[in-house]
Amino acid sequence: MELSFNLAARLDADLQAAARNADLADAAAFAPEVRVADARHGDFQANGVLGYAKARKLNPRAVAEKLAAALGPSVREMCDIAIAGPGFINFTLRPAALHGWLQRWASRAALAMGAAENSPLSGQTWVVDYSSPNTAKQMHVGHLRSAVIGEAVARLLAFGGAHVIRDNHLGDWGTQFGKIIWAYRRHLDAAALARDPLEEFERLYKAGHAAAEAYPAALKEAQQELVKLQSGDADNLAIWKKIGDASLGAFQQIYDRLGIRFDHTLGESFYNDKVEQVYRELTAAGLATESQGALVVFHPEHPRFATQPFIIRKSDGAANYASTDLATVLYRCGHFQSDAIAYVIDSRQGDHCEQLFLTVQKWFAQTGRRAPRLEHVSFGTVLGEGGKPLKTKSGENIRLKELLAEAEERAFALVGDKSADLPEPERRAIAAVVSVGSVQYADLAQNRSSDYVFAWDKMISLDGNTAAYLLYAVARIHSIFRKLGAAPGDAAAEAGASALETPAELALARKLVKFPDALQTATTSLRPHFLCLYLYELAGEFSAFYAADKVAVDDLPIRARRLLLCARTLLILETGLQLLGLRTLQRM
RNA sequence: GCACCUGUAGCUCAACUGGAUAGAGCGCCAGACUACGAAUCUGGAGGUUCGGGGUUCGACUCCCUGCAGGUGCACCA
């Protein structure tokens, strides 16, 4: 009995082999489509027979019977097979197979190996472009999703076997610097700069922006400052450098709390000397043309981009983010040899991404380069409970550091409520993990394509599909091992385990073996919420098991098999949470 | 005007990209702690999946169309 990591994939292959062995007409065209099934019907189901039979005017049930009969002995040993409904083939794993799987995939290393083997990601290099805030501004709630989703996506891709490069593509070269430098020269408060540089730069930006809005002359002067900066003016560069340093320090504090580490922080400025090549090549390829003084790319075959330009150089000669994004793709493909790039960016930039991707495709094709796979990992806006974008009462964006501080306060109050007996330093440490985890998880648990309603109560209420529910399950399992004086995964504690038997044991084991499916779905779709949903359901099965079957029983074979279940649940919960970017706790 | 996203239980969300009787949490109702952590568990009520057509063995999912909300569309990123 060969218990592959991904049992659905294995059954799929088995059915394909059965189709050949049974001399099914046109067997090569038969796709079994094995999926995780509703528990009522079994563990996995093959849906492919219906479509296949229908297209060939065959009786689906008869085809299903034939296929089932042609399945090899190792499948039959592994599961019960039944034909149901109009022609589904249902597979129900036998207790021994569940047990065997849990024994084989028993460590983090084993899971990682299973996830990476036979993965299409193995050997690929992915650049994940995420977070990417603008310097000179504090990170606010609008920066949360890219950072959180991007980190989870990066971890998932890496676990699936990809070589992942995390790149923080800072907005450190745009028009805002013209405005700040303009204001710096006129309205700088040196004392304030010394006290809190980022605060002062933010104030200067607002002053410059307001002036540019109000007076066309000021706007012109600000644009000139930007052109000077981009062409290497020493004074402007010095100011710009101060801004960058102050910003990076503040960003790093946020990243530390969120557990984010970048491999590179190559902002737009890094590409300043690389945009000329882009202008040159795109012009030579006949893709870019002059329009209203700017250099633009149109896509004649496209309904909108035939007339909506992709502006790759502004009419004043300055670069914009289209210029640098194009240069960035070239750099990533050349320097990092990347096969794919995932852009974790707001869905409002869908047009920009689409234009960028189209342009890269044509540009690379014409210059004989292999185009990378480009993915816009888009996400909706963070809304307040009124359904409007989340703001402070005065209409400002909520700063991320303040949001995280409030989360921690709320979590700390709750920990004091629930676990007053723990010493304060530990309660503080718990609050730190629970609060950040709750913020991350609330974001990740939802399908990223829709807007996301930020609600404190839902997030830290600790009921339902929340970080705290999962962390609680983890803490309870650790507690069991503490009580019994055993270490999770210790072979001695699991030795002599008897066969899985009770409904709760079996239900939990059935859930555990479906981890690979959830992982794969989340990774290939670049949608972490599939993993969240799975982990939540797993924690639910565990809680039901915990209530139904006591682990610390005197009967040692029973205790051993339940400890095995606890250890694997812990392993998968901790692995899964870690892949989402969360930290876990042993007590809470 | 054109395009994209969204519309599912009172509320917040799922539904593995076309599969079986659309599922969770909150809230509501009824239960379970002198058993390993009750931040938990068990059960119940709650649905014209925005409307209308179509495609097929099968549609929340795909196509057409209408409605509602959000977003983007020439030099901000």
XYZ file of C-alpha atoms (C1' of nucleotides) in Angstrom:
665
model
C 0.000 0.000 0.000
C 1.759 3.115 -1.195
C 0.515 6.089 0.761
C 1.448 9.090 -1.308
C 1.460 12.537 0.200
C -1.384 13.699 -1.984
C -3.871 10.848 -2.033
C -6.236 12.555 -4.457
C -3.439 12.875 -6.988
C -2.502 9.268 -6.423
C -6.077 8.030 -6.958
C -6.280 10.162 -10.061
C -3.223 8.408 -11.448
C -4.632 5.035 -10.440
C -7.822 5.689 -12.341
C -5.911 6.749 -15.410
C -3.996 3.498 -15.266
C -7.262 1.622 -14.810
C -8.664 3.291 -17.900
C -5.749 1.988 -19.937
C -5.933 -1.482 -18.404
C -9.664 -1.707 -18.990
C -9.185 -0.793 -22.626
C -11.415 2.186 -22.271
C -11.989 3.764 -25.646
C -9.854 6.865 -26.014
C -8.359 6.244 -22.567
C -5.802 8.997 -22.974
C -8.579 11.576 -23.094
C -10.119 10.404 -19.848
C -9.503 12.811 -16.946
C -10.588 11.221 -13.654
C -10.950 14.532 -11.795
C -10.460 13.141 -8.324
C -11.383 15.657 -5.638
C -11.918 15.743 -1.910
C -15.496 14.638 -1.374
C -18.211 15.687 0.996
C -17.753 13.461 4.054
C -21.187 11.957 3.454
C -19.898 10.295 0.296
C -16.417 9.280 1.347
C -12.975 10.851 1.305
C -12.420 11.396 -2.396
C -14.614 11.277 -5.439
C -13.919 10.977 -9.144
C -16.122 13.259 -11.197
C -14.584 12.678 -14.575
C -16.587 9.646 -15.631
C -19.787 11.601 -16.218
C -18.404 14.004 -18.739
C -16.335 11.359 -20.451
C -19.229 8.927 -20.819
C -21.714 11.571 -21.861
C -19.499 12.871 -24.633
C -19.222 9.352 -26.026
C -22.839 8.384 -25.475
C -21.884 5.672 -22.998
C -23.652 4.705 -19.813
C -21.674 6.515 -17.069
C -22.444 3.955 -14.386
C -21.288 1.131 -16.638
C -18.032 2.983 -17.370
C -17.564 3.615 -13.657
C -18.104 -0.073 -12.880
C -15.582 -1.039 -15.485
C -12.995 1.384 -14.154
C -13.535 0.379 -10.567
C -13.076 -3.258 -11.509
C -9.807 -2.455 -13.254
C -8.263 -0.730 -10.231
C -5.247 -2.521 -8.836
C -5.046 -4.424 -5.559
C -3.167 -1.707 -3.726
C -6.047 0.723 -4.193
C -8.529 -1.849 -2.989
C -6.405 -2.475 0.052
C -6.322 1.257 0.717
C -9.983 2.131 0.370
C -13.543 1.075 -0.181
C -14.744 1.924 -3.635
C -18.351 2.620 -4.508
C -20.243 3.802 -7.549
C -22.892 6.336 -6.677
C -25.450 8.625 -8.210
C -25.167 9.147 -11.942
C -21.595 7.796 -12.082
C -19.397 9.154 -9.335
C -16.701 6.849 -8.041
C -16.341 7.290 -4.306
C -13.305 6.319 -2.285
C -13.419 5.831 1.456
C -10.061 5.272 3.126
C -9.806 2.309 5.462
C -8.676 2.974 9.048
C -5.417 1.174 8.405
C -4.669 3.418 5.435
C -5.371 6.525 7.497
C -3.119 5.207 10.211
C -0.413 4.366 7.699
C -0.499 7.827 6.174
C -0.167 9.434 9.577
C 2.820 7.254 10.349
C 4.540 8.010 7.097
C 4.056 11.791 7.019
C 5.139 12.438 10.550
C 7.437 15.453 10.564
C 7.810 18.933 9.176
C 10.589 17.707 6.918
C 8.420 14.899 5.598
C 5.566 17.288 4.845
C 7.910 19.667 3.074
C 9.270 16.833 0.988
C 5.803 15.637 0.124
C 4.701 19.113 -0.871
C 7.683 19.718 -3.100
C 7.914 16.371 -4.859
C 5.924 16.221 -8.075
C 5.201 19.903 -7.650
C 5.273 21.986 -10.805
C 6.939 24.680 -8.721
C 10.052 22.640 -8.070
C 13.010 24.224 -9.783
C 11.157 27.433 -10.581
C 12.307 30.824 -9.420
C 9.535 33.130 -8.274
C 9.907 36.767 -7.375
C 7.200 37.876 -4.988
C 6.769 41.635 -5.138
C 4.879 42.706 -2.042
C 4.389 45.323 0.635
C 6.145 47.976 -1.462
C 5.093 51.072 0.475
C 6.019 54.595 -0.544
C 8.825 56.097 1.437
C 8.227 59.407 3.205
C 4.906 58.131 4.473
C 4.081 55.963 7.421
C 2.598 52.594 6.692
C -1.129 52.662 7.190
C -3.942 50.174 7.106
C -3.916 50.226 3.307
C -0.491 48.599 3.374
C -1.603 45.695 5.485
C -3.020 43.368 2.883
C -0.099 43.370 0.491
C 2.319 42.649 3.310
C 0.239 39.915 4.909
C -0.967 38.193 1.758
C 2.412 38.545 0.093
C 4.226 36.922 2.977
C 1.810 33.989 3.002
C 2.064 33.551 -0.754
C 5.851 33.620 -0.576
C 5.898 30.975 2.136
C 3.423 28.765 0.288
C 5.414 28.935 -2.934
C 8.629 28.111 -1.123
C 7.027 25.153 0.647
C 5.823 23.933 -2.728
C 9.416 23.743 -3.878
C 9.930 27.071 -5.622
C 13.007 29.198 -5.152
C 11.387 32.346 -3.831
C 12.864 35.838 -3.896
C 11.045 38.355 -1.718
C 11.410 41.829 -3.085
C 10.137 44.975 -1.427
C 9.662 47.267 -4.408
C 9.596 50.562 -2.548
C 7.920 53.592 -4.050
C 10.956 55.748 -3.473
C 11.260 57.620 -6.735
C 7.926 59.122 -7.646
C 6.377 62.531 -7.953
C 5.865 62.782 -4.193
C 9.576 63.540 -3.813
C 9.286 66.592 -5.976
C 6.621 67.840 -3.626
C 8.526 67.001 -0.473
C 11.750 68.558 -1.706
C 9.828 71.623 -2.786
C 8.371 71.935 0.723
C 11.679 71.027 2.363
C 13.318 74.028 0.783
C 10.591 76.381 1.986
C 8.901 75.027 5.108
C 11.348 72.754 6.906
C 11.078 72.666 10.694
C 14.581 71.535 11.635
C 13.671 70.823 15.240
C 10.777 68.640 14.198
C 13.025 66.816 11.742
C 15.470 65.989 14.506
C 12.680 64.863 16.813
C 10.725 62.571 14.473
C 11.949 62.633 10.893
C 9.174 60.575 9.366
C 6.534 62.713 11.010
C 8.167 65.856 9.617
C 8.556 64.394 6.118
C 4.935 63.427 6.138
C 4.003 66.966 7.127
C 6.201 68.368 4.352
C 4.607 66.058 1.836
C 1.171 67.294 2.809
C 2.330 70.912 2.572
C 3.911 70.332 -0.834
C 0.916 68.423 -2.094
C -1.504 71.118 -0.958
C 0.600 73.837 -2.570
C 0.797 71.915 -5.831
C -2.957 71.477 -5.821
C -3.568 75.148 -5.141
C -0.910 76.834 -7.270
C 0.068 75.645 -10.756
C 3.421 77.381 -10.304
C 4.193 75.320 -7.212
C 3.245 72.143 -9.067
C 5.644 73.071 -11.852
C 8.430 73.754 -9.387
C 7.796 70.437 -7.630
C 7.940 68.592 -10.925
C 11.220 70.337 -11.663
C 12.603 69.169 -8.333
C 11.740 65.623 -9.318
C 13.473 65.940 -12.671
C 16.544 67.333 -10.886
C 16.479 64.440 -8.458
C 16.166 61.850 -11.187
C 19.022 63.410 -13.123
C 21.347 63.219 -10.149
C 21.270 66.622 -8.451
C 23.381 66.266 -5.310
C 21.296 68.436 -2.987
C 18.069 66.743 -3.892
C 19.676 63.329 -3.617
C 20.841 64.151 -0.094
C 17.346 65.128 0.985
C 15.944 62.057 -0.704
C 18.403 59.822 1.099
C 17.366 61.218 4.475
C 13.778 60.429 3.662
C 14.597 56.880 2.672
C 16.615 56.163 5.792
C 13.919 57.466 8.104
C 11.265 55.480 6.292
C 13.097 52.185 6.221
C 13.685 52.300 9.941
C 9.991 52.745 10.583
C 9.004 50.060 8.080
C 11.359 47.589 9.665
C 9.596 47.889 12.995
C 6.355 46.864 11.334
C 7.964 44.021 9.424
C 9.519 42.700 12.600
C 6.135 42.548 14.258
C 4.590 40.828 11.272
C 7.472 38.404 10.917
C 8.363 39.569 7.420
C 11.872 39.355 6.003
C 12.771 40.513 2.525
C 15.616 39.187 0.443
C 15.864 42.481 -1.402
C 14.583 45.982 -1.044
C 15.036 47.286 -4.537
C 12.889 50.355 -4.847
C 12.082 52.280 -7.972
C 15.194 54.397 -7.548
C 17.298 51.310 -8.136
C 16.041 51.265 -11.701
C 16.777 54.909 -12.446
C 19.698 54.035 -14.683
C 17.848 51.129 -16.278
C 14.901 52.912 -17.841
C 16.795 54.300 -20.832
C 17.177 50.791 -22.177
C 13.444 50.305 -21.845
C 12.676 53.478 -23.817
C 15.195 52.502 -26.451
C 14.092 48.912 -26.902
C 10.381 49.585 -26.876
C 10.812 52.362 -29.395
C 13.034 50.221 -31.605
C 10.516 47.390 -31.419
C 7.848 49.763 -32.637
C 5.810 49.284 -29.480
C 6.267 52.740 -27.996
C 5.261 55.964 -29.690
C 5.229 59.638 -28.814
C 1.864 61.003 -27.847
C 1.217 64.434 -26.403
C 4.885 64.669 -25.566
C 4.935 61.449 -23.575
C 6.277 58.052 -24.603
C 3.388 55.598 -24.558
C 2.435 52.074 -25.558
C -0.926 51.266 -27.107
C -2.328 47.780 -27.642
C -4.403 48.003 -30.822
C -5.953 44.554 -30.377
C -7.292 45.423 -26.959
C -10.740 47.010 -26.497
C -9.495 49.621 -24.077
C -5.756 49.773 -24.348
C -6.041 50.576 -28.020
C -6.784 54.102 -26.894
C -5.869 54.114 -23.202
C -2.125 54.661 -23.186
C 0.467 52.968 -21.043
C 2.649 55.961 -20.282
C 6.224 54.807 -19.975
C 7.881 58.231 -19.923
C 6.224 61.438 -18.906
C 6.199 64.462 -21.176
C 8.636 66.248 -18.865
C 11.077 63.403 -19.427
C 10.711 61.886 -15.968
C 10.195 58.224 -15.331
C 7.011 56.970 -13.727
C 6.102 53.617 -12.279
C 5.441 52.113 -15.693
C 9.027 52.905 -16.662
C 10.470 51.366 -13.548
C 8.126 48.379 -13.574
C 9.255 47.492 -17.080
C 12.896 47.860 -16.132
C 12.193 45.770 -13.055
C 10.843 42.850 -15.064
C 13.947 42.908 -17.210
C 16.202 42.996 -14.180
C 14.390 40.184 -12.428
C 14.566 37.954 -15.469
C 18.193 38.781 -16.148
C 19.684 39.008 -12.703
C 17.475 36.604 -10.748
C 16.639 34.320 -13.669
C 13.057 34.403 -12.505
C 10.476 32.207 -14.181
C 7.565 33.981 -12.602
C 6.707 37.187 -10.792
C 3.789 37.602 -8.419
C 2.670 41.191 -7.869
C 0.764 41.442 -4.618
C -0.993 44.708 -5.341
C -4.346 46.332 -4.829
C -6.992 45.385 -7.387
C -7.316 49.053 -8.352
C -4.088 48.640 -10.234
C -5.546 45.961 -12.455
C -5.317 48.094 -15.567
C -1.716 48.968 -14.893
C -0.800 45.326 -14.418
C -2.653 44.240 -17.505
C -0.901 46.879 -19.588
C 2.432 46.003 -18.052
C 1.969 42.292 -18.721
C 0.839 42.822 -22.312
C 3.760 45.121 -22.973
C 6.292 42.726 -21.474
C 4.904 39.856 -23.508
C 5.341 41.703 -26.803
C 8.606 43.317 -25.858
C 10.198 40.026 -24.806
C 8.831 38.179 -27.835
C 10.304 40.762 -30.200
C 13.678 40.772 -28.521
C 13.941 36.997 -28.364
C 13.651 36.763 -24.593
C 11.611 34.207 -22.755
C 8.756 36.025 -21.032
C 8.175 35.168 -17.375
C 4.843 34.140 -16.006
C 3.287 37.281 -14.545
C 0.585 37.128 -11.905
C -1.350 39.980 -10.403
C -2.223 38.736 -6.928
C -4.892 41.356 -6.468
C -6.969 42.133 -3.428
C -9.795 44.434 -2.367
C -9.875 47.419 -0.084
C -9.934 47.342 3.704
C -13.251 48.792 4.789
C -14.544 50.034 8.109
C -17.693 48.622 9.631
C -19.792 51.159 7.775
C -18.657 49.714 4.466
C -16.501 52.743 3.708
C -12.703 52.657 3.505
C -11.262 52.475 6.990
C -10.231 55.903 8.310
C -9.784 57.662 11.620
C -12.505 59.996 12.802
C -10.639 62.932 11.310
C -10.495 61.200 7.950
C -6.862 60.138 8.099
C -5.591 56.708 7.237
C -5.096 54.577 10.318
C -1.431 53.980 10.900
C -0.345 50.412 11.017
C 1.688 50.825 14.161
C -1.341 52.245 15.939
C -3.582 49.519 14.633
C -1.192 46.843 15.856
C -0.896 48.578 19.211
C -4.640 48.601 19.637
C -4.854 44.948 18.666
C -2.274 44.143 21.294
C -4.123 46.091 23.958
C -7.333 44.291 23.205
C -5.623 40.926 23.177
C -3.866 41.666 26.432
C -7.139 42.544 28.105
C -8.585 39.288 26.871
C -5.648 37.186 28.023
C -5.969 38.773 31.446
C -9.609 37.789 31.373
C -9.081 34.183 30.379
C -5.711 33.356 31.873
C -5.304 35.645 34.854
C -3.106 33.054 36.564
C -0.242 33.418 34.089
C 2.538 35.869 34.979
C 2.315 39.249 33.303
C 5.376 38.913 31.031
C 3.902 35.741 29.589
C 0.502 37.398 29.192
C 2.266 40.190 27.291
C 4.043 37.709 25.062
C 0.801 35.857 24.400
C -0.980 39.096 23.559
C 1.736 39.950 21.065
C 1.331 36.661 19.211
C -2.455 36.571 19.383
C -2.918 40.179 18.294
C -0.644 40.127 15.284
C -1.876 36.677 14.356
C -5.478 37.824 14.564
C -4.819 40.765 12.282
C -3.009 38.572 9.783
C -5.472 35.738 9.907
C -8.567 37.910 9.566
C -7.097 39.190 6.332
C -5.936 35.833 5.030
C -9.056 33.859 5.897
C -11.099 35.758 3.393
C -10.946 35.327 -0.354
C -8.608 38.145 -1.284
C -10.532 39.339 -4.321
C -13.317 40.933 -2.322
C -13.137 43.990 -0.116
C -12.477 43.148 3.477
C -14.393 44.547 6.415
C -12.140 45.249 9.342
C -14.032 44.514 12.551
C -12.233 44.356 15.876
C -14.885 42.254 17.524
C -14.947 39.639 14.853
C -11.191 39.549 14.693
C -10.358 39.206 18.361
C -13.648 37.714 19.526
C -11.897 34.365 19.269
C -14.945 32.501 18.043
C -15.332 31.013 14.647
C -12.707 31.103 11.934
C -10.146 33.201 13.797
C -6.485 32.987 14.691
C -7.271 32.568 18.369
C -9.448 29.523 17.763
C -6.578 27.846 15.948
C -3.989 28.984 18.457
C -6.172 27.670 21.245
C -6.315 24.244 19.634
C -2.528 24.295 19.340
C -2.127 25.327 22.980
C -4.486 22.603 24.160
C -2.540 19.927 22.343
C 0.701 21.158 23.875
C -1.037 21.027 27.211
C -1.955 17.379 26.733
C 1.639 16.472 26.018
C 2.802 18.454 29.039
C 0.339 16.621 31.271
C 1.408 13.226 29.991
C 5.107 14.017 30.048
C 5.551 13.238 26.380
C 6.946 15.173 23.432
C 4.806 15.639 20.316
C 5.936 13.268 17.605
C 7.987 11.153 20.001
C 7.931 7.656 18.559
C 7.917 6.064 22.016
C 4.629 7.743 22.905
C 3.056 6.427 19.705
C 4.478 2.941 19.918
C 1.959 0.137 20.212
C -0.929 2.257 18.957
C -4.064 0.248 18.285
C -6.304 0.734 15.267
C -8.283 3.944 14.880
C -11.816 3.181 15.826
C -14.103 5.814 17.308
C -16.064 8.144 15.019
C -14.185 11.163 16.355
C -10.791 9.539 15.815
C -11.671 8.575 12.283
C -13.137 11.945 11.437
C -10.000 13.683 12.653
C -7.725 11.312 10.754
C -9.761 11.797 7.577
C -9.298 15.525 7.889
C -5.586 15.243 8.512
C -4.839 13.314 5.337
C -6.421 16.084 3.273
C -3.820 18.659 4.220
C -1.948 18.185 0.911
C -5.066 19.003 -1.029
C -5.655 22.255 0.864
C -2.022 23.182 0.508
C -2.044 22.569 -3.201
C -5.266 24.465 -3.767
C -4.013 27.457 -1.808
C -0.648 27.442 -3.547
C -1.710 27.002 -7.147
C -4.461 29.593 -6.858
C -2.246 31.915 -4.771
C -5.186 32.151 -2.393
C -4.225 31.487 1.237
C -7.839 31.397 2.408
C -8.146 27.810 1.200
C -5.494 26.833 3.706
C -7.163 28.907 6.436
C -10.472 27.195 5.857
C -8.840 23.801 6.041
C -6.977 24.602 9.250
C -10.156 25.910 10.799
C -12.022 22.738 9.926
C -9.135 20.669 11.207
C -9.142 22.546 14.508
C -12.896 21.941 14.665
C -12.461 18.214 14.155
C -9.823 18.216 16.815
C -12.048 20.028 19.293
C -14.828 17.541 18.661
C -12.387 14.678 19.126
C -11.073 16.270 22.287
C -14.567 16.510 23.727
C -15.531 12.990 22.705
C -12.439 10.910 23.394
C -10.101 11.315 26.311
C -6.430 10.986 25.470
C -5.088 10.334 28.954
C -6.681 6.929 29.360
C -5.070 3.991 31.147
C -5.309 1.656 28.161
C -1.883 2.250 26.620
C -2.590 1.207 22.994
C -5.578 3.566 22.957
C -3.567 6.333 24.533
C -0.804 5.814 21.973
C -3.100 6.108 18.981
C -4.721 9.223 20.381
C -1.344 10.755 21.062
C -0.492 10.011 17.458
C -3.576 11.927 16.349
C -2.708 14.814 18.674
C 0.849 14.964 17.415
C -0.145 15.027 13.747
C -2.867 17.587 14.342
C -0.322 19.751 16.083
C 2.202 19.243 13.311
C -0.226 20.230 10.598
C -1.739 23.128 12.496
C 1.664 24.559 13.320
C 3.008 23.969 9.839
C -0.065 25.531 8.278
C -0.083 28.554 10.555
C 3.588 29.083 9.969
C 2.982 28.985 6.208
C 0.440 31.736 6.692
C 3.032 33.798 8.530
C 1.663 33.316 12.054
C 3.531 32.385 15.167
C 2.075 29.797 17.557
C 2.049 29.352 21.336
C 2.379 26.541 23.813
C 0.145 28.224 26.369
C -2.317 31.047 26.065
C -19.165 55.963 -22.058
C -15.682 51.592 -21.697
C -13.541 47.976 -18.461
C -12.688 45.184 -13.910
C -14.423 43.509 -8.966
C -18.562 42.464 -5.821
C -23.895 40.823 -4.932
C -25.194 33.752 -1.209
C -29.157 32.938 5.931
C -30.640 39.087 10.056
C -24.827 40.210 10.031
C -19.575 38.653 8.421
C -18.014 35.049 5.053
C -17.202 29.654 2.427
C -18.452 26.490 -1.471
C -11.651 23.100 -3.864
C -12.616 27.020 -10.508
C -19.040 22.773 -13.740
C -20.588 17.920 -9.399
C -24.458 14.781 -5.293
C -29.380 17.593 -0.296
C -25.405 25.501 -0.992
C -21.918 25.194 4.216
C -19.509 27.879 8.694
C -19.137 31.723 12.510
C -21.741 35.665 15.006
C -26.629 36.563 16.727
C -31.228 33.630 18.386
C -33.329 28.957 20.910
C -32.175 24.320 23.771
C -28.320 21.415 26.159
C -22.943 19.766 28.192
C -17.632 21.496 33.123
C -15.940 17.547 40.907
C -12.570 13.894 32.954
C -6.561 15.688 29.623
C -7.640 23.987 29.273
C -15.616 25.804 28.669
C -10.979 31.055 24.481
C -14.525 24.516 24.091
C -18.340 20.981 22.582
C -23.594 18.881 21.084
C -28.369 19.890 18.901
C -32.278 23.338 16.591
C -34.495 27.283 13.689
C -32.829 30.364 9.604
C -31.967 30.252 1.695
C -36.224 32.185 -4.920
C -27.507 32.068 -4.297
C -29.830 40.262 -6.931
C -33.729 39.687 -11.327
C -34.612 37.457 -16.341
C -33.096 34.308 -20.298
C -29.537 30.524 -22.230
C -25.643 26.425 -22.534
C -25.856 20.544 -20.407
C -26.539 14.685 -17.641
C -25.624 18.567 -13.865
C -25.013 25.959 -12.783
C -23.644 29.960 -6.802
C -19.887 28.814 -10.636
C -19.916 29.411 -17.797
C -22.626 32.779 -21.819
C -26.266 36.892 -22.841
C -29.158 40.705 -20.541
C -31.011 43.950 -16.778
C -30.422 46.018 -11.604
C -27.440 47.577 -7.280
C -22.679 48.819 -4.869
C -17.353 49.582 -5.415
C -13.035 50.679 -8.446
C -10.059 52.216 -12.666
C -9.560 54.879 -17.351
C -3.011 60.945 -20.066
C 1.511 61.986 -17.381
C 0.305 60.052 -8.597
C 2.183 55.245 -7.266
